[in-house]
């Protein structure tokens, strides 16, 4: 409850600051935000696109949040996405199955590849106490260069050296009925996978013995050890699940929103996942809404930029400011406290002054 | 008469509880004022209000006769108020000097002038007889020395009013004597002190006046010279407290714990437990007596599985568990009240009821097929709270962090006794408890013994070891000096053995 309020205040402060920036460059902030919202939500197609934009962020946000609950900082979501996307793409371009079987294989493949890329930092942390921040960043580059060599080497597209072949439509997460429903938007099954993931992760964290253990390790590993929990196993397990989530994010991005992979790019959704987790207070439901918000900001900027003089970088700036306020939420907590207290004290003060 | 601090009718509420209800306290210049009260009475909260960590809902604070609003600890510092918290707030890998100047760094132009600070610390240290080395790293110095660094921090900031929250709970008996001396020195230099402690002996030894609170309400302030330990205890608990322990002769049965020439290293990789052998049987309490840091922690950790054993064997009910995982040991019947309740004993950010099933959350009826059953967990926890008088604002829903120190301790003890372990290892079980709770916990430990279970008691308080134990094993420098029957020994003999003089030699 309180975290929700803090996040909302952070968002409002970010929007206000963004508005001030618009003023500073001589634009009308009300007009700017109006176009931003229109760009993201004005018709059913744009709503679909916004949801699709948010989908990978749901996964990476969940990935970061889940690891964080166990006291781990997984900043390798980008690499895990690449691994997941590459695995799914490779499966789709190599084999032939009926559509349902293929989709399930792609999803499983992406999930496993993401998990594998997080497993290595997990083991390094558990066995040799290598900090996961260092090792997950390294894994990002391993994924980056793997794509760099594997895509042109084995799955090269017909025209471009830097892109994989396009997946056949029936081997992507696209669904004609969804596109129709959303007036031709590129929304796809990914959003359903995202919602299912949110529910499953929330369930694991709150209702299961596994969640109980993972959180205990995250809060106080010494006490967890004392109580007989296997700390190292939990660290590895947590990274595994986190990586699997990010891997699914890769599947959603590269075989849902897009239908091919490019080389030489770390997906920005990886790092954005940190911000989404932060704003969502590491809570799965919170992550979901934070991801939707980011989706709105990202997909609305184009329209805002087309209709006004405001540069598209402004959306990134607003996001950065929101993150900044969310990260320094201690300050907001303090302000809430102060407001509460002055309310509680007010009647007395009057008496004192009278 | 001049007062340096006056607090009038302070009220502070937390969710579900009024921690301070109309409490007043005044501190004379140059006095040592004790603050006494049961666990959860609201002592730490009251001092938190004075130090600016909490804002009271009502009440007035005057410092040197001027009304003030202490909105945060910086304001308190500026007003000359300093506080040593029960859990120190030092940076482990910083030096003493760096820790002390943190937040008020002296500058030479734009650069930090560490040498000047170190010099000043050295002077202060000499002046007050604190004996701290400004260049030592925090992680390398003892707990007693760390506390002096905290005291130095206050002096460096020129605090006139010094607050100590249970400073002696973490100290060895020798360190306590030292601290008392330091406090008297401070008073001589014109400082004024408020000290929270549950040890009536200490109040009698250093305090001039004593304010007693009970369940958030003021009971009164007395001159310590005119009060006895018994009368103070009665004032605080509201009933007569029995300082003696009644217990029957023990009737030991089968061996539960067998330690067979076990050796283990400490954190610095030095052998800290050497060829140690001991047996604990059903129906007896075996006490471990020794000066702090002579291998007690390593012994306990070797038995519970928190530390690797280098050589030797440990058996529980005949089963070799030397290398068994911790969970297996718990299932075999080892209960453990840990030395450090914040590090090991609790997940502070978990609700209290979750903490009550920390070892058994995955067993029926608390879980089935990997799903938690919160109803069962809550009911189980409630039962512990009732039996052990654990008080918190919102019962099981309170975060463990928000409980008073003594209530946290009672919750842990309750959890471990409720597991009904064949072997209960109790390390400093009554650390931070009020006299009423100590009486009760002692009774429960003896009851556990009388149920035919084994108890291994580790305590730095010789008093407690002598009172509760049936047999006493004395440890020195990681070796067993000897084992004596509690009924046939006394403080002097055990004291000598603790210094490493074995019985045979001394006789
Ligand atoms: N931050 C907090 N949030 C909620 N409740 C709190 C908080 N701090 C203290 N309390 C509650 O206020 C009451 C008084 O706590 P306090 O720590 O002042 O007790 P105490 O007298 O210092 O006890 P002890 O001797 O055990 O240390 C307790 O019931 C405790 O649960
Ligand atoms: Mg306290």
PDB file of N, CA and C and ligand atoms in Angstrom, chain B residues 14-15 17-20 37-46 54 86 165-166 196 198 213 341 391-394 398 401-408 432-434, ligand 1:
ATOM      1  N   UNK B  14       2.995   3.451  18.340  1.00  0.00           N
ATOM      2  CA  UNK B  14       3.296   2.676  17.149  1.00  0.00           C
ATOM      3  C   UNK B  14       2.023   1.929  16.787  1.00  0.00           C
ATOM      4  N   UNK B  15       1.948   1.428  15.552  1.00  0.00           N
ATOM      5  CA  UNK B  15       0.734   0.707  15.183  1.00  0.00           C
ATOM      6  C   UNK B  15       0.393  -0.360  16.231  1.00  0.00           C
ATOM      7  N   UNK B  17       0.089  -0.104  19.460  1.00  0.00           N
ATOM      8  CA  UNK B  17       0.607  -0.009  20.822  1.00  0.00           C
ATOM      9  C   UNK B  17       1.007   1.429  21.163  1.00  0.00           C
ATOM     10  N   UNK B  18       0.796   1.791  22.414  1.00  0.00           N
ATOM     11  CA  UNK B  18       1.299   3.078  22.897  1.00  0.00           C
ATOM     12  C   UNK B  18       2.608   2.789  23.607  1.00  0.00           C
ATOM     13  N   UNK B  19       3.719   3.088  22.959  1.00  0.00           N
ATOM     14  CA  UNK B  19       5.020   2.711  23.520  1.00  0.00           C
ATOM     15  C   UNK B  19       5.380   3.616  24.695  1.00  0.00           C
ATOM     16  N   UNK B  20       5.047   4.894  24.589  1.00  0.00           N
ATOM     17  CA  UNK B  20       5.265   5.845  25.682  1.00  0.00           C
ATOM     18  C   UNK B  20       3.960   6.575  25.932  1.00  0.00           C
ATOM     19  N   UNK B  37      12.944  -0.844  33.216  1.00  0.00           N
ATOM     20  CA  UNK B  37      11.592  -1.255  32.841  1.00  0.00           C
ATOM     21  C   UNK B  37      11.622  -2.605  32.176  1.00  0.00           C
ATOM     22  N   UNK B  38      10.475  -3.270  32.177  1.00  0.00           N
ATOM     23  CA  UNK B  38      10.389  -4.584  31.555  1.00  0.00           C
ATOM     24  C   UNK B  38      10.705  -4.515  30.072  1.00  0.00           C
ATOM     25  N   UNK B  39      10.864  -5.687  29.470  1.00  0.00           N
ATOM     26  CA  UNK B  39      11.050  -5.750  28.027  1.00  0.00           C
ATOM     27  C   UNK B  39       9.815  -5.199  27.338  1.00  0.00           C
ATOM     28  N   UNK B  40      10.046  -4.251  26.460  1.00  0.00           N
ATOM     29  CA  UNK B  40       8.930  -3.664  25.742  1.00  0.00           C
ATOM     30  C   UNK B  40       8.240  -2.546  26.506  1.00  0.00           C
ATOM     31  N   UNK B  41       8.821  -2.120  27.630  1.00  0.00           N
ATOM     32  CA  UNK B  41       8.192  -1.067  28.420  1.00  0.00           C
ATOM     33  C   UNK B  41       8.234   0.271  27.701  1.00  0.00           C
ATOM     34  N   UNK B  42       9.194   0.440  26.798  1.00  0.00           N
ATOM     35  CA  UNK B  42       9.275   1.681  26.039  1.00  0.00           C
ATOM     36  C   UNK B  42      10.530   2.495  26.311  1.00  0.00           C
ATOM     37  N   UNK B  43      11.552   1.861  26.843  1.00  0.00           N
ATOM     38  CA  UNK B  43      12.784   2.581  27.180  1.00  0.00           C
ATOM     39  C   UNK B  43      13.524   3.051  25.934  1.00  0.00           C
ATOM     40  N   UNK B  44      13.766   2.120  25.024  1.00  0.00           N
ATOM     41  CA  UNK B  44      14.502   2.500  23.807  1.00  0.00           C
ATOM     42  C   UNK B  44      13.721   3.552  23.027  1.00  0.00           C
ATOM     43  N   UNK B  45      12.403   3.406  23.031  1.00  0.00           N
ATOM     44  CA  UNK B  45      11.579   4.376  22.322  1.00  0.00           C
ATOM     45  C   UNK B  45      11.746   5.767  22.924  1.00  0.00           C
ATOM     46  N   UNK B  46      11.711   5.858  24.250  1.00  0.00           N
ATOM     47  CA  UNK B  46      11.835   7.155  24.916  1.00  0.00           C
ATOM     48  C   UNK B  46      13.177   7.804  24.567  1.00  0.00           C
ATOM     49  N   UNK B  54      12.633   9.354  16.717  1.00  0.00           N
ATOM     50  CA  UNK B  54      11.172   9.299  16.643  1.00  0.00           C
ATOM     51  C   UNK B  54      10.612  10.668  17.010  1.00  0.00           C
ATOM     52  N   UNK B  86      22.218  -0.013  21.087  1.00  0.00           N
ATOM     53  CA  UNK B  86      22.518  -1.371  21.508  1.00  0.00           C
ATOM     54  C   UNK B  86      23.266  -2.114  20.403  1.00  0.00           C
ATOM     55  N   UNK B 165      22.164   2.704  25.542  1.00  0.00           N
ATOM     56  CA  UNK B 165      21.058   1.742  25.525  1.00  0.00           C
ATOM     57  C   UNK B 165      21.621   0.337  25.722  1.00  0.00           C
ATOM     58  N   UNK B 166      21.401  -0.232  26.863  1.00  0.00           N
ATOM     59  CA  UNK B 166      21.888  -1.559  27.235  1.00  0.00           C
ATOM     60  C   UNK B 166      23.340  -1.786  26.820  1.00  0.00           C
ATOM     61  N   UNK B 196      20.350   2.704  30.081  1.00  0.00           N
ATOM     62  CA  UNK B 196      19.312   1.674  30.152  1.00  0.00           C
ATOM     63  C   UNK B 196      20.007   0.364  30.472  1.00  0.00           C
ATOM     64  N   UNK B 198      19.198  -3.792  32.333  1.00  0.00           N
ATOM     65  CA  UNK B 198      18.321  -4.685  33.101  1.00  0.00           C
ATOM     66  C   UNK B 198      19.034  -5.239  34.317  1.00  0.00           C
ATOM     67  N   UNK B 213       9.757   2.582  34.343  1.00  0.00           N
ATOM     68  CA  UNK B 213       8.534   2.609  33.546  1.00  0.00           C
ATOM     69  C   UNK B 213       8.020   1.182  33.369  1.00  0.00           C
ATOM     70  N   UNK B 341      21.228 -12.575  18.139  1.00  0.00           N
ATOM     71  CA  UNK B 341      19.847 -12.750  17.691  1.00  0.00           C
ATOM     72  C   UNK B 341      19.568 -12.048  16.378  1.00  0.00           C
ATOM     73  N   UNK B 391       5.590  -9.672  23.596  1.00  0.00           N
ATOM     74  CA  UNK B 391       4.693  -8.535  23.343  1.00  0.00           C
ATOM     75  C   UNK B 391       5.139  -7.753  22.120  1.00  0.00           C
ATOM     76  N   UNK B 392       4.178  -7.443  21.270  1.00  0.00           N
ATOM     77  CA  UNK B 392       4.471  -6.592  20.119  1.00  0.00           C
ATOM     78  C   UNK B 392       3.209  -5.835  19.760  1.00  0.00           C
ATOM     79  N   UNK B 393       3.378  -4.821  18.917  1.00  0.00           N
ATOM     80  CA  UNK B 393       2.242  -3.972  18.598  1.00  0.00           C
ATOM     81  C   UNK B 393       1.101  -4.717  17.929  1.00  0.00           C
ATOM     82  N   UNK B 394       1.429  -5.526  16.940  1.00  0.00           N
ATOM     83  CA  UNK B 394       0.384  -6.155  16.141  1.00  0.00           C
ATOM     84  C   UNK B 394       0.484  -7.680  16.156  1.00  0.00           C
ATOM     85  N   UNK B 398       3.403  -8.136  13.327  1.00  0.00           N
ATOM     86  CA  UNK B 398       4.490  -7.155  13.469  1.00  0.00           C
ATOM     87  C   UNK B 398       5.738  -7.678  12.784  1.00  0.00           C
ATOM     88  N   UNK B 401      11.620  -6.836  13.240  1.00  0.00           N
ATOM     89  CA  UNK B 401      12.473  -5.681  13.483  1.00  0.00           C
ATOM     90  C   UNK B 401      11.882  -4.710  14.504  1.00  0.00           C
ATOM     91  N   UNK B 402      10.560  -4.624  14.553  1.00  0.00           N
ATOM     92  CA  UNK B 402       9.951  -3.599  15.400  1.00  0.00           C
ATOM     93  C   UNK B 402       9.820  -4.034  16.854  1.00  0.00           C
ATOM     94  N   UNK B 403      10.104  -5.296  17.149  1.00  0.00           N
ATOM     95  CA  UNK B 403       9.992  -5.720  18.549  1.00  0.00           C
ATOM     96  C   UNK B 403      11.123  -5.135  19.380  1.00  0.00           C
ATOM     97  N   UNK B 404      10.855  -4.962  20.671  1.00  0.00           N
ATOM     98  CA  UNK B 404      11.938  -4.546  21.558  1.00  0.00           C
ATOM     99  C   UNK B 404      12.921  -5.697  21.664  1.00  0.00           C
ATOM    100  N   UNK B 405      14.176  -5.349  21.987  1.00  0.00           N
ATOM    101  CA  UNK B 405      15.234  -6.361  22.012  1.00  0.00           C
ATOM    102  C   UNK B 405      14.871  -7.567  22.862  1.00  0.00           C
ATOM    103  N   UNK B 406      14.347  -7.319  24.049  1.00  0.00           N
ATOM    104  CA  UNK B 406      14.021  -8.420  24.944  1.00  0.00           C
ATOM    105  C   UNK B 406      12.909  -9.296  24.403  1.00  0.00           C
ATOM    106  N   UNK B 407      11.958  -8.690  23.736  1.00  0.00           N
ATOM    107  CA  UNK B 407      10.866  -9.477  23.168  1.00  0.00           C
ATOM    108  C   UNK B 407      11.334 -10.314  21.988  1.00  0.00           C
ATOM    109  N   UNK B 408      12.296  -9.789  21.243  1.00  0.00           N
ATOM    110  CA  UNK B 408      12.885 -10.600  20.179  1.00  0.00           C
ATOM    111  C   UNK B 408      13.528 -11.841  20.788  1.00  0.00           C
ATOM    112  N   UNK B 432      19.768  -9.402  27.591  1.00  0.00           N
ATOM    113  CA  UNK B 432      18.790  -8.361  27.270  1.00  0.00           C
ATOM    114  C   UNK B 432      17.417  -8.584  27.863  1.00  0.00           C
ATOM    115  N   UNK B 433      17.245  -9.595  28.726  1.00  0.00           N
ATOM    116  CA  UNK B 433      15.922  -9.816  29.322  1.00  0.00           C
ATOM    117  C   UNK B 433      15.807  -9.097  30.666  1.00  0.00           C
ATOM    118  N   UNK B 434      14.578  -8.729  31.000  1.00  0.00           N
ATOM    119  CA  UNK B 434      14.366  -8.117  32.310  1.00  0.00           C
ATOM    120  C   UNK B 434      14.334  -9.202  33.381  1.00  0.00           C
TER     121      UNK B 434
HETATM  122  N1  LIG C   1       9.733   1.003  15.033  1.00  0.00           N
HETATM  123  C1  LIG C   1       8.724   0.408  15.686  1.00  0.00           C
HETATM  124  N2  LIG C   1       7.577   0.071  15.046  1.00  0.00           N
HETATM  125  C2  LIG C   1       6.565  -0.527  15.697  1.00  0.00           C
HETATM  126  N3  LIG C   1       6.566  -0.835  16.995  1.00  0.00           N
HETATM  127  C3  LIG C   1       7.672  -0.517  17.704  1.00  0.00           C
HETATM  128  C4  LIG C   1       8.803   0.099  17.086  1.00  0.00           C
HETATM  129  N4  LIG C   1       9.760   0.289  18.017  1.00  0.00           N
HETATM  130  C5  LIG C   1       9.247  -0.201  19.163  1.00  0.00           C
HETATM  131  N5  LIG C   1       8.001  -0.682  18.981  1.00  0.00           N
HETATM  132  C6  LIG C   1       7.126  -1.272  20.013  1.00  0.00           C
HETATM  133  O1  LIG C   1       7.090  -0.379  21.114  1.00  0.00           O
HETATM  134  C7  LIG C   1       7.199  -1.077  22.337  1.00  0.00           C
HETATM  135  C8  LIG C   1       8.331  -0.530  23.164  1.00  0.00           C
HETATM  136  O2  LIG C   1       9.551  -0.905  22.570  1.00  0.00           O
HETATM  137  P1  LIG C   1      10.975  -0.469  23.138  1.00  0.00           P
HETATM  138  O3  LIG C   1      11.989  -0.946  22.156  1.00  0.00           O
HETATM  139  O4  LIG C   1      10.975   0.955  23.474  1.00  0.00           O
HETATM  140  O5  LIG C   1      11.070  -1.344  24.480  1.00  0.00           O
HETATM  141  P2  LIG C   1      12.243  -1.424  25.551  1.00  0.00           P
HETATM  142  O6  LIG C   1      11.730  -0.881  26.825  1.00  0.00           O
HETATM  143  O7  LIG C   1      13.483  -0.825  25.018  1.00  0.00           O
HETATM  144  O8  LIG C   1      12.384  -3.011  25.720  1.00  0.00           O
HETATM  145  P3  LIG C   1      13.688  -3.971  25.830  1.00  0.00           P
HETATM  146  O9  LIG C   1      14.101  -3.980  27.239  1.00  0.00           O
HETATM  147  O10 LIG C   1      13.166  -5.325  25.447  1.00  0.00           O
HETATM  148  O11 LIG C   1      14.713  -3.453  24.888  1.00  0.00           O
HETATM  149  C9  LIG C   1       7.332  -2.543  21.982  1.00  0.00           C
HETATM  150  O12 LIG C   1       6.089  -3.166  22.164  1.00  0.00           O
HETATM  151  C10 LIG C   1       7.695  -2.571  20.524  1.00  0.00           C
HETATM  152  O13 LIG C   1       7.107  -3.686  19.882  1.00  0.00           O
END
